[in-house]
Amino acid sequence: MFGIVRPCGHRLGEGLKTQWMAHLCGLCLALRGDHGQFARIVTNYDGLLISVLTEAQVERAGGARRTAGPCPLRGMRTASVAQGDGARLAAAVSLVLASAKVRDHVADGDGLLARGPVALAARRVAASWGRAGARTGSEVGFDTAVLVDAVDRQLGIETLARPGTPLLTVTEPTESATAAAFAHTAVLAGRPGNAAPLAEAGRLFGRLAHLLDAVEDRETDAASGAWNPLTATGTPLTEARRLADDALHGIRLALREAAFTDGRLAHVLLAHELARSVDRAFGTSGCGHGGHGEHDGHGDPGADGAFGPPRQGGPYDPRQPPRPYDGRNPYAGGGGPFGGGPSFQPPGSGRRGLWAGCAAAIGLCCTCKVCCADEFEGPWSRQRREGWCGNCDCSCCDCCEACECCECCSCCDCGL
């Protein structure tokens, strides 16, 4: 699973979490239904935004959901999942962009892809995904050639980029691709008036996706000698953060111009969770509800980040002294091997073998511990890892959990 918008279920609340999972599972099942089991590997958090935006613009019809069978990733439970053209468009975009990503890794010779036989197999898979995405895109009226063209232009732009090249020149192909995908949701929903504002939101979302990927990979790219847009153009982190904050504000303004039938989930994901993604990438701890923080005279974001000071008193607050042991049973409250709370067990010693690790991985998936636990033990390495929703700072978003419609969000000046 990849993507920059990774919301925490505690912040979404039960209703919006159910909707979000419906779109995530809908994307996964659309990939399987049209392209086979292996295509499900390209399921990603950002692709489901296409499905979310499509549904947000239409009147909820009886055919918008279907009941899916048990799945290990849902703890072998059935679920109501999204279906229709929105999910299929999300699948087409995900396939084409995943195809481009694989080709890019092959060209760079990353990891195992530096070996000839593996690279050959990867190229064949990428070509298959590209054709499949184009076929599905055509069936829902979307020409994926705009995505392929963006990828081709990206390679040329990266080759020519030098220190002093504007960073937005490098991000432009990604912006164009996501703008086209976002705008087509208005076509599917029968709301042509939404095409322009959603294209703008998509363009800025593509900019953010490119920026955050560059920020998160900057150190590893430097260590491996891989190409990175920030390093290649000589762009400092302060400028990258400024561009990210401007993109966030532009997305919120663009969403105000679009007409939604029910835009609650789209708003929470694009106006709030996206802000958290920026804070996570830049190592700050802000909240999307806050206004932009003050900047010092050098243009650097203040010590508290662009979205206000971090929450004080939380379990990860560096300003708080370590909490003394209070005499309670540390394994109580769900901290056992299948619980959702923090685990105080010592790290496992020694790696598991192949089959034992596979069994442990199946157990982690079936109990949803991978996503719901604060920590879990790696199935093969036995190292402690953070759950996908483990780094959750929910107290500053209680208002959205309580009403689930973000009526409180006028404080972020997004108007929704």
PDB file of N, CA and C in Angstrom, residues 165-230:
ATOM      1  N   THR A 165      17.069  25.172 -11.661  1.00  0.00           N
ATOM      2  CA  THR A 165      15.827  24.848 -12.371  1.00  0.00           C
ATOM      3  C   THR A 165      14.655  24.953 -11.401  1.00  0.00           C
ATOM      4  N   PRO A 166      13.596  25.690 -11.746  1.00  0.00           N
ATOM      5  CA  PRO A 166      12.456  25.794 -10.827  1.00  0.00           C
ATOM      6  C   PRO A 166      11.889  24.416 -10.502  1.00  0.00           C
ATOM      7  N   LEU A 167      11.631  24.178  -9.229  1.00  0.00           N
ATOM      8  CA  LEU A 167      11.112  22.880  -8.811  1.00  0.00           C
ATOM      9  C   LEU A 167       9.769  22.579  -9.463  1.00  0.00           C
ATOM     10  N   LEU A 168       8.966  23.617  -9.703  1.00  0.00           N
ATOM     11  CA  LEU A 168       7.652  23.400 -10.304  1.00  0.00           C
ATOM     12  C   LEU A 168       7.763  22.944 -11.758  1.00  0.00           C
ATOM     13  N   THR A 169       8.886  23.187 -12.396  1.00  0.00           N
ATOM     14  CA  THR A 169       9.109  22.641 -13.736  1.00  0.00           C
ATOM     15  C   THR A 169       9.198  21.120 -13.673  1.00  0.00           C
ATOM     16  N   VAL A 170       9.807  20.622 -12.609  1.00  0.00           N
ATOM     17  CA  VAL A 170       9.963  19.183 -12.454  1.00  0.00           C
ATOM     18  C   VAL A 170       8.642  18.522 -12.072  1.00  0.00           C
ATOM     19  N   THR A 171       7.821  19.205 -11.278  1.00  0.00           N
ATOM     20  CA  THR A 171       6.566  18.609 -10.830  1.00  0.00           C
ATOM     21  C   THR A 171       5.431  18.741 -11.844  1.00  0.00           C
ATOM     22  N   GLU A 172       5.628  19.515 -12.908  1.00  0.00           N
ATOM     23  CA  GLU A 172       4.533  19.803 -13.848  1.00  0.00           C
ATOM     24  C   GLU A 172       3.903  18.570 -14.478  1.00  0.00           C
ATOM     25  N   PRO A 173       4.687  17.566 -14.934  1.00  0.00           N
ATOM     26  CA  PRO A 173       4.023  16.389 -15.529  1.00  0.00           C
ATOM     27  C   PRO A 173       3.104  15.664 -14.560  1.00  0.00           C
ATOM     28  N   THR A 174       3.540  15.519 -13.322  1.00  0.00           N
ATOM     29  CA  THR A 174       2.687  14.877 -12.320  1.00  0.00           C
ATOM     30  C   THR A 174       1.421  15.692 -12.098  1.00  0.00           C
ATOM     31  N   GLU A 175       1.562  17.012 -12.062  1.00  0.00           N
ATOM     32  CA  GLU A 175       0.404  17.893 -11.876  1.00  0.00           C
ATOM     33  C   GLU A 175      -0.595  17.711 -13.016  1.00  0.00           C
ATOM     34  N   SER A 176      -0.097  17.647 -14.239  1.00  0.00           N
ATOM     35  CA  SER A 176      -0.993  17.504 -15.391  1.00  0.00           C
ATOM     36  C   SER A 176      -1.748  16.175 -15.348  1.00  0.00           C
ATOM     37  N   ALA A 177      -1.055  15.102 -14.950  1.00  0.00           N
ATOM     38  CA  ALA A 177      -1.691  13.789 -14.902  1.00  0.00           C
ATOM     39  C   ALA A 177      -2.808  13.752 -13.866  1.00  0.00           C
ATOM     40  N   THR A 178      -2.530  14.225 -12.664  1.00  0.00           N
ATOM     41  CA  THR A 178      -3.548  14.179 -11.614  1.00  0.00           C
ATOM     42  C   THR A 178      -4.684  15.163 -11.885  1.00  0.00           C
ATOM     43  N   ALA A 179      -4.382  16.278 -12.536  1.00  0.00           N
ATOM     44  CA  ALA A 179      -5.441  17.222 -12.895  1.00  0.00           C
ATOM     45  C   ALA A 179      -6.442  16.568 -13.842  1.00  0.00           C
ATOM     46  N   ALA A 180      -5.940  15.836 -14.825  1.00  0.00           N
ATOM     47  CA  ALA A 180      -6.833  15.168 -15.782  1.00  0.00           C
ATOM     48  C   ALA A 180      -7.694  14.116 -15.097  1.00  0.00           C
ATOM     49  N   ALA A 181      -7.101  13.356 -14.177  1.00  0.00           N
ATOM     50  CA  ALA A 181      -7.857  12.306 -13.482  1.00  0.00           C
ATOM     51  C   ALA A 181      -8.931  12.905 -12.582  1.00  0.00           C
ATOM     52  N   PHE A 182      -8.585  13.936 -11.818  1.00  0.00           N
ATOM     53  CA  PHE A 182      -9.570  14.582 -10.941  1.00  0.00           C
ATOM     54  C   PHE A 182     -10.697  15.196 -11.766  1.00  0.00           C
ATOM     55  N   ALA A 183     -10.359  15.858 -12.864  1.00  0.00           N
ATOM     56  CA  ALA A 183     -11.376  16.523 -13.673  1.00  0.00           C
ATOM     57  C   ALA A 183     -12.348  15.514 -14.277  1.00  0.00           C
ATOM     58  N   HIS A 184     -11.875  14.319 -14.609  1.00  0.00           N
ATOM     59  CA  HIS A 184     -12.766  13.337 -15.247  1.00  0.00           C
ATOM     60  C   HIS A 184     -13.816  12.815 -14.269  1.00  0.00           C
ATOM     61  N   THR A 185     -13.578  12.946 -12.972  1.00  0.00           N
ATOM     62  CA  THR A 185     -14.618  12.542 -12.019  1.00  0.00           C
ATOM     63  C   THR A 185     -15.865  13.394 -12.202  1.00  0.00           C
ATOM     64  N   ALA A 186     -15.690  14.666 -12.594  1.00  0.00           N
ATOM     65  CA  ALA A 186     -16.846  15.525 -12.851  1.00  0.00           C
ATOM     66  C   ALA A 186     -17.607  15.058 -14.076  1.00  0.00           C
ATOM     67  N   VAL A 187     -16.897  14.552 -15.070  1.00  0.00           N
ATOM     68  CA  VAL A 187     -17.544  14.016 -16.269  1.00  0.00           C
ATOM     69  C   VAL A 187     -18.360  12.777 -15.915  1.00  0.00           C
ATOM     70  N   LEU A 188     -17.778  11.877 -15.130  1.00  0.00           N
ATOM     71  CA  LEU A 188     -18.494  10.664 -14.736  1.00  0.00           C
ATOM     72  C   LEU A 188     -19.727  10.980 -13.895  1.00  0.00           C
ATOM     73  N   ALA A 189     -19.610  12.022 -13.079  1.00  0.00           N
ATOM     74  CA  ALA A 189     -20.720  12.376 -12.197  1.00  0.00           C
ATOM     75  C   ALA A 189     -21.769  13.237 -12.882  1.00  0.00           C
ATOM     76  N   GLY A 190     -21.521  13.654 -14.125  1.00  0.00           N
ATOM     77  CA  GLY A 190     -22.467  14.516 -14.823  1.00  0.00           C
ATOM     78  C   GLY A 190     -22.487  15.932 -14.296  1.00  0.00           C
ATOM     79  N   ARG A 191     -21.359  16.408 -13.797  1.00  0.00           N
ATOM     80  CA  ARG A 191     -21.251  17.778 -13.277  1.00  0.00           C
ATOM     81  C   ARG A 191     -20.123  18.505 -13.998  1.00  0.00           C
ATOM     82  N   PRO A 192     -20.342  18.923 -15.242  1.00  0.00           N
ATOM     83  CA  PRO A 192     -19.269  19.572 -16.005  1.00  0.00           C
ATOM     84  C   PRO A 192     -18.752  20.849 -15.355  1.00  0.00           C
ATOM     85  N   GLY A 193     -19.581  21.500 -14.557  1.00  0.00           N
ATOM     86  CA  GLY A 193     -19.129  22.715 -13.892  1.00  0.00           C
ATOM     87  C   GLY A 193     -18.055  22.477 -12.859  1.00  0.00           C
ATOM     88  N   ASN A 194     -17.937  21.248 -12.411  1.00  0.00           N
ATOM     89  CA  ASN A 194     -16.909  20.923 -11.410  1.00  0.00           C
ATOM     90  C   ASN A 194     -15.552  20.603 -12.035  1.00  0.00           C
ATOM     91  N   ALA A 195     -15.510  20.457 -13.351  1.00  0.00           N
ATOM     92  CA  ALA A 195     -14.280  20.000 -13.987  1.00  0.00           C
ATOM     93  C   ALA A 195     -13.117  20.959 -13.727  1.00  0.00           C
ATOM     94  N   ALA A 196     -13.348  22.264 -13.871  1.00  0.00           N
ATOM     95  CA  ALA A 196     -12.256  23.222 -13.705  1.00  0.00           C
ATOM     96  C   ALA A 196     -11.726  23.271 -12.269  1.00  0.00           C
ATOM     97  N   PRO A 197     -12.594  23.427 -11.239  1.00  0.00           N
ATOM     98  CA  PRO A 197     -12.039  23.451  -9.879  1.00  0.00           C
ATOM     99  C   PRO A 197     -11.401  22.126  -9.471  1.00  0.00           C
ATOM    100  N   LEU A 198     -11.945  21.007  -9.916  1.00  0.00           N
ATOM    101  CA  LEU A 198     -11.341  19.730  -9.556  1.00  0.00           C
ATOM    102  C   LEU A 198     -10.031  19.507 -10.302  1.00  0.00           C
ATOM    103  N   ALA A 199      -9.923  20.029 -11.518  1.00  0.00           N
ATOM    104  CA  ALA A 199      -8.642  19.965 -12.221  1.00  0.00           C
ATOM    105  C   ALA A 199      -7.581  20.753 -11.453  1.00  0.00           C
ATOM    106  N   GLU A 200      -7.970  21.899 -10.921  1.00  0.00           N
ATOM    107  CA  GLU A 200      -7.031  22.690 -10.120  1.00  0.00           C
ATOM    108  C   GLU A 200      -6.643  21.950  -8.843  1.00  0.00           C
ATOM    109  N   ALA A 201      -7.630  21.353  -8.174  1.00  0.00           N
ATOM    110  CA  ALA A 201      -7.326  20.567  -6.968  1.00  0.00           C
ATOM    111  C   ALA A 201      -6.405  19.398  -7.313  1.00  0.00           C
ATOM    112  N   GLY A 202      -6.668  18.736  -8.443  1.00  0.00           N
ATOM    113  CA  GLY A 202      -5.818  17.625  -8.852  1.00  0.00           C
ATOM    114  C   GLY A 202      -4.410  18.069  -9.199  1.00  0.00           C
ATOM    115  N   ARG A 203      -4.301  19.213  -9.860  1.00  0.00           N
ATOM    116  CA  ARG A 203      -2.972  19.721 -10.203  1.00  0.00           C
ATOM    117  C   ARG A 203      -2.145  19.969  -8.943  1.00  0.00           C
ATOM    118  N   LEU A 204      -2.748  20.582  -7.954  1.00  0.00           N
ATOM    119  CA  LEU A 204      -2.029  20.870  -6.714  1.00  0.00           C
ATOM    120  C   LEU A 204      -1.779  19.603  -5.899  1.00  0.00           C
ATOM    121  N   PHE A 205      -2.704  18.636  -5.994  1.00  0.00           N
ATOM    122  CA  PHE A 205      -2.470  17.370  -5.312  1.00  0.00           C
ATOM    123  C   PHE A 205      -1.270  16.647  -5.935  1.00  0.00           C
ATOM    124  N   GLY A 206      -1.172  16.667  -7.257  1.00  0.00           N
ATOM    125  CA  GLY A 206      -0.014  16.074  -7.915  1.00  0.00           C
ATOM    126  C   GLY A 206       1.282  16.748  -7.504  1.00  0.00           C
ATOM    127  N   ARG A 207       1.237  18.061  -7.368  1.00  0.00           N
ATOM    128  CA  ARG A 207       2.422  18.787  -6.896  1.00  0.00           C
ATOM    129  C   ARG A 207       2.816  18.299  -5.505  1.00  0.00           C
ATOM    130  N   LEU A 208       1.830  18.183  -4.627  1.00  0.00           N
ATOM    131  CA  LEU A 208       2.124  17.718  -3.269  1.00  0.00           C
ATOM    132  C   LEU A 208       2.676  16.298  -3.271  1.00  0.00           C
ATOM    133  N   ALA A 209       2.070  15.419  -4.052  1.00  0.00           N
ATOM    134  CA  ALA A 209       2.537  14.037  -4.097  1.00  0.00           C
ATOM    135  C   ALA A 209       3.999  13.975  -4.520  1.00  0.00           C
ATOM    136  N   HIS A 210       4.364  14.763  -5.514  1.00  0.00           N
ATOM    137  CA  HIS A 210       5.741  14.779  -5.989  1.00  0.00           C
ATOM    138  C   HIS A 210       6.672  15.369  -4.934  1.00  0.00           C
ATOM    139  N   LEU A 211       6.250  16.474  -4.325  1.00  0.00           N
ATOM    140  CA  LEU A 211       7.077  17.129  -3.307  1.00  0.00           C
ATOM    141  C   LEU A 211       7.314  16.232  -2.102  1.00  0.00           C
ATOM    142  N   LEU A 212       6.245  15.628  -1.587  1.00  0.00           N
ATOM    143  CA  LEU A 212       6.383  14.837  -0.373  1.00  0.00           C
ATOM    144  C   LEU A 212       7.214  13.584  -0.628  1.00  0.00           C
ATOM    145  N   ASP A 213       7.052  12.997  -1.809  1.00  0.00           N
ATOM    146  CA  ASP A 213       7.878  11.845  -2.154  1.00  0.00           C
ATOM    147  C   ASP A 213       9.356  12.236  -2.188  1.00  0.00           C
ATOM    148  N   ALA A 214       9.644  13.423  -2.730  1.00  0.00           N
ATOM    149  CA  ALA A 214      11.030  13.897  -2.792  1.00  0.00           C
ATOM    150  C   ALA A 214      11.585  14.168  -1.402  1.00  0.00           C
ATOM    151  N   VAL A 215      10.770  14.765  -0.536  1.00  0.00           N
ATOM    152  CA  VAL A 215      11.220  15.075   0.821  1.00  0.00           C
ATOM    153  C   VAL A 215      11.497  13.792   1.603  1.00  0.00           C
ATOM    154  N   GLU A 216      10.586  12.825   1.516  1.00  0.00           N
ATOM    155  CA  GLU A 216      10.751  11.589   2.283  1.00  0.00           C
ATOM    156  C   GLU A 216      11.926  10.755   1.790  1.00  0.00           C
ATOM    157  N   ASP A 217      12.248  10.847   0.491  1.00  0.00           N
ATOM    158  CA  ASP A 217      13.317  10.021  -0.084  1.00  0.00           C
ATOM    159  C   ASP A 217      14.653  10.747  -0.168  1.00  0.00           C
ATOM    160  N   ARG A 218      14.705  11.981   0.301  1.00  0.00           N
ATOM    161  CA  ARG A 218      15.902  12.802   0.066  1.00  0.00           C
ATOM    162  C   ARG A 218      17.161  12.152   0.634  1.00  0.00           C
ATOM    163  N   GLU A 219      17.117  11.687   1.873  1.00  0.00           N
ATOM    164  CA  GLU A 219      18.308  11.126   2.500  1.00  0.00           C
ATOM    165  C   GLU A 219      18.691   9.785   1.879  1.00  0.00           C
ATOM    166  N   THR A 220      17.700   8.927   1.645  1.00  0.00           N
ATOM    167  CA  THR A 220      18.018   7.625   1.050  1.00  0.00           C
ATOM    168  C   THR A 220      18.516   7.777  -0.380  1.00  0.00           C
ATOM    169  N   ASP A 221      17.951   8.737  -1.112  1.00  0.00           N
ATOM    170  CA  ASP A 221      18.432   8.978  -2.475  1.00  0.00           C
ATOM    171  C   ASP A 221      19.873   9.482  -2.465  1.00  0.00           C
ATOM    172  N   ALA A 222      20.184  10.339  -1.486  1.00  0.00           N
ATOM    173  CA  ALA A 222      21.552  10.845  -1.401  1.00  0.00           C
ATOM    174  C   ALA A 222      22.529   9.717  -1.077  1.00  0.00           C
ATOM    175  N   ALA A 223      22.105   8.802  -0.209  1.00  0.00           N
ATOM    176  CA  ALA A 223      22.984   7.694   0.176  1.00  0.00           C
ATOM    177  C   ALA A 223      23.217   6.727  -0.982  1.00  0.00           C
ATOM    178  N   SER A 224      22.171   6.518  -1.798  1.00  0.00           N
ATOM    179  CA  SER A 224      22.283   5.559  -2.901  1.00  0.00           C
ATOM    180  C   SER A 224      22.712   6.199  -4.211  1.00  0.00           C
ATOM    181  N   GLY A 225      22.746   7.510  -4.248  1.00  0.00           N
ATOM    182  CA  GLY A 225      23.100   8.200  -5.480  1.00  0.00           C
ATOM    183  C   GLY A 225      21.954   8.313  -6.467  1.00  0.00           C
ATOM    184  N   ALA A 226      20.733   8.049  -6.024  1.00  0.00           N
ATOM    185  CA  ALA A 226      19.568   8.137  -6.906  1.00  0.00           C
ATOM    186  C   ALA A 226      19.184   9.585  -7.147  1.00  0.00           C
ATOM    187  N   TRP A 227      18.460   9.813  -8.239  1.00  0.00           N
ATOM    188  CA  TRP A 227      18.045  11.161  -8.599  1.00  0.00           C
ATOM    189  C   TRP A 227      16.936  11.626  -7.671  1.00  0.00           C
ATOM    190  N   ASN A 228      17.036  12.866  -7.193  1.00  0.00           N
ATOM    191  CA  ASN A 228      16.012  13.454  -6.335  1.00  0.00           C
ATOM    192  C   ASN A 228      15.775  14.891  -6.789  1.00  0.00           C
ATOM    193  N   PRO A 229      14.519  15.303  -6.971  1.00  0.00           N
ATOM    194  CA  PRO A 229      14.270  16.644  -7.505  1.00  0.00           C
ATOM    195  C   PRO A 229      14.785  17.766  -6.622  1.00  0.00           C
ATOM    196  N   LEU A 230      14.745  17.595  -5.315  1.00  0.00           N
ATOM    197  CA  LEU A 230      15.239  18.654  -4.433  1.00  0.00           C
ATOM    198  C   LEU A 230      16.745  18.820  -4.580  1.00  0.00           C
TER     199      LEU A 230
END
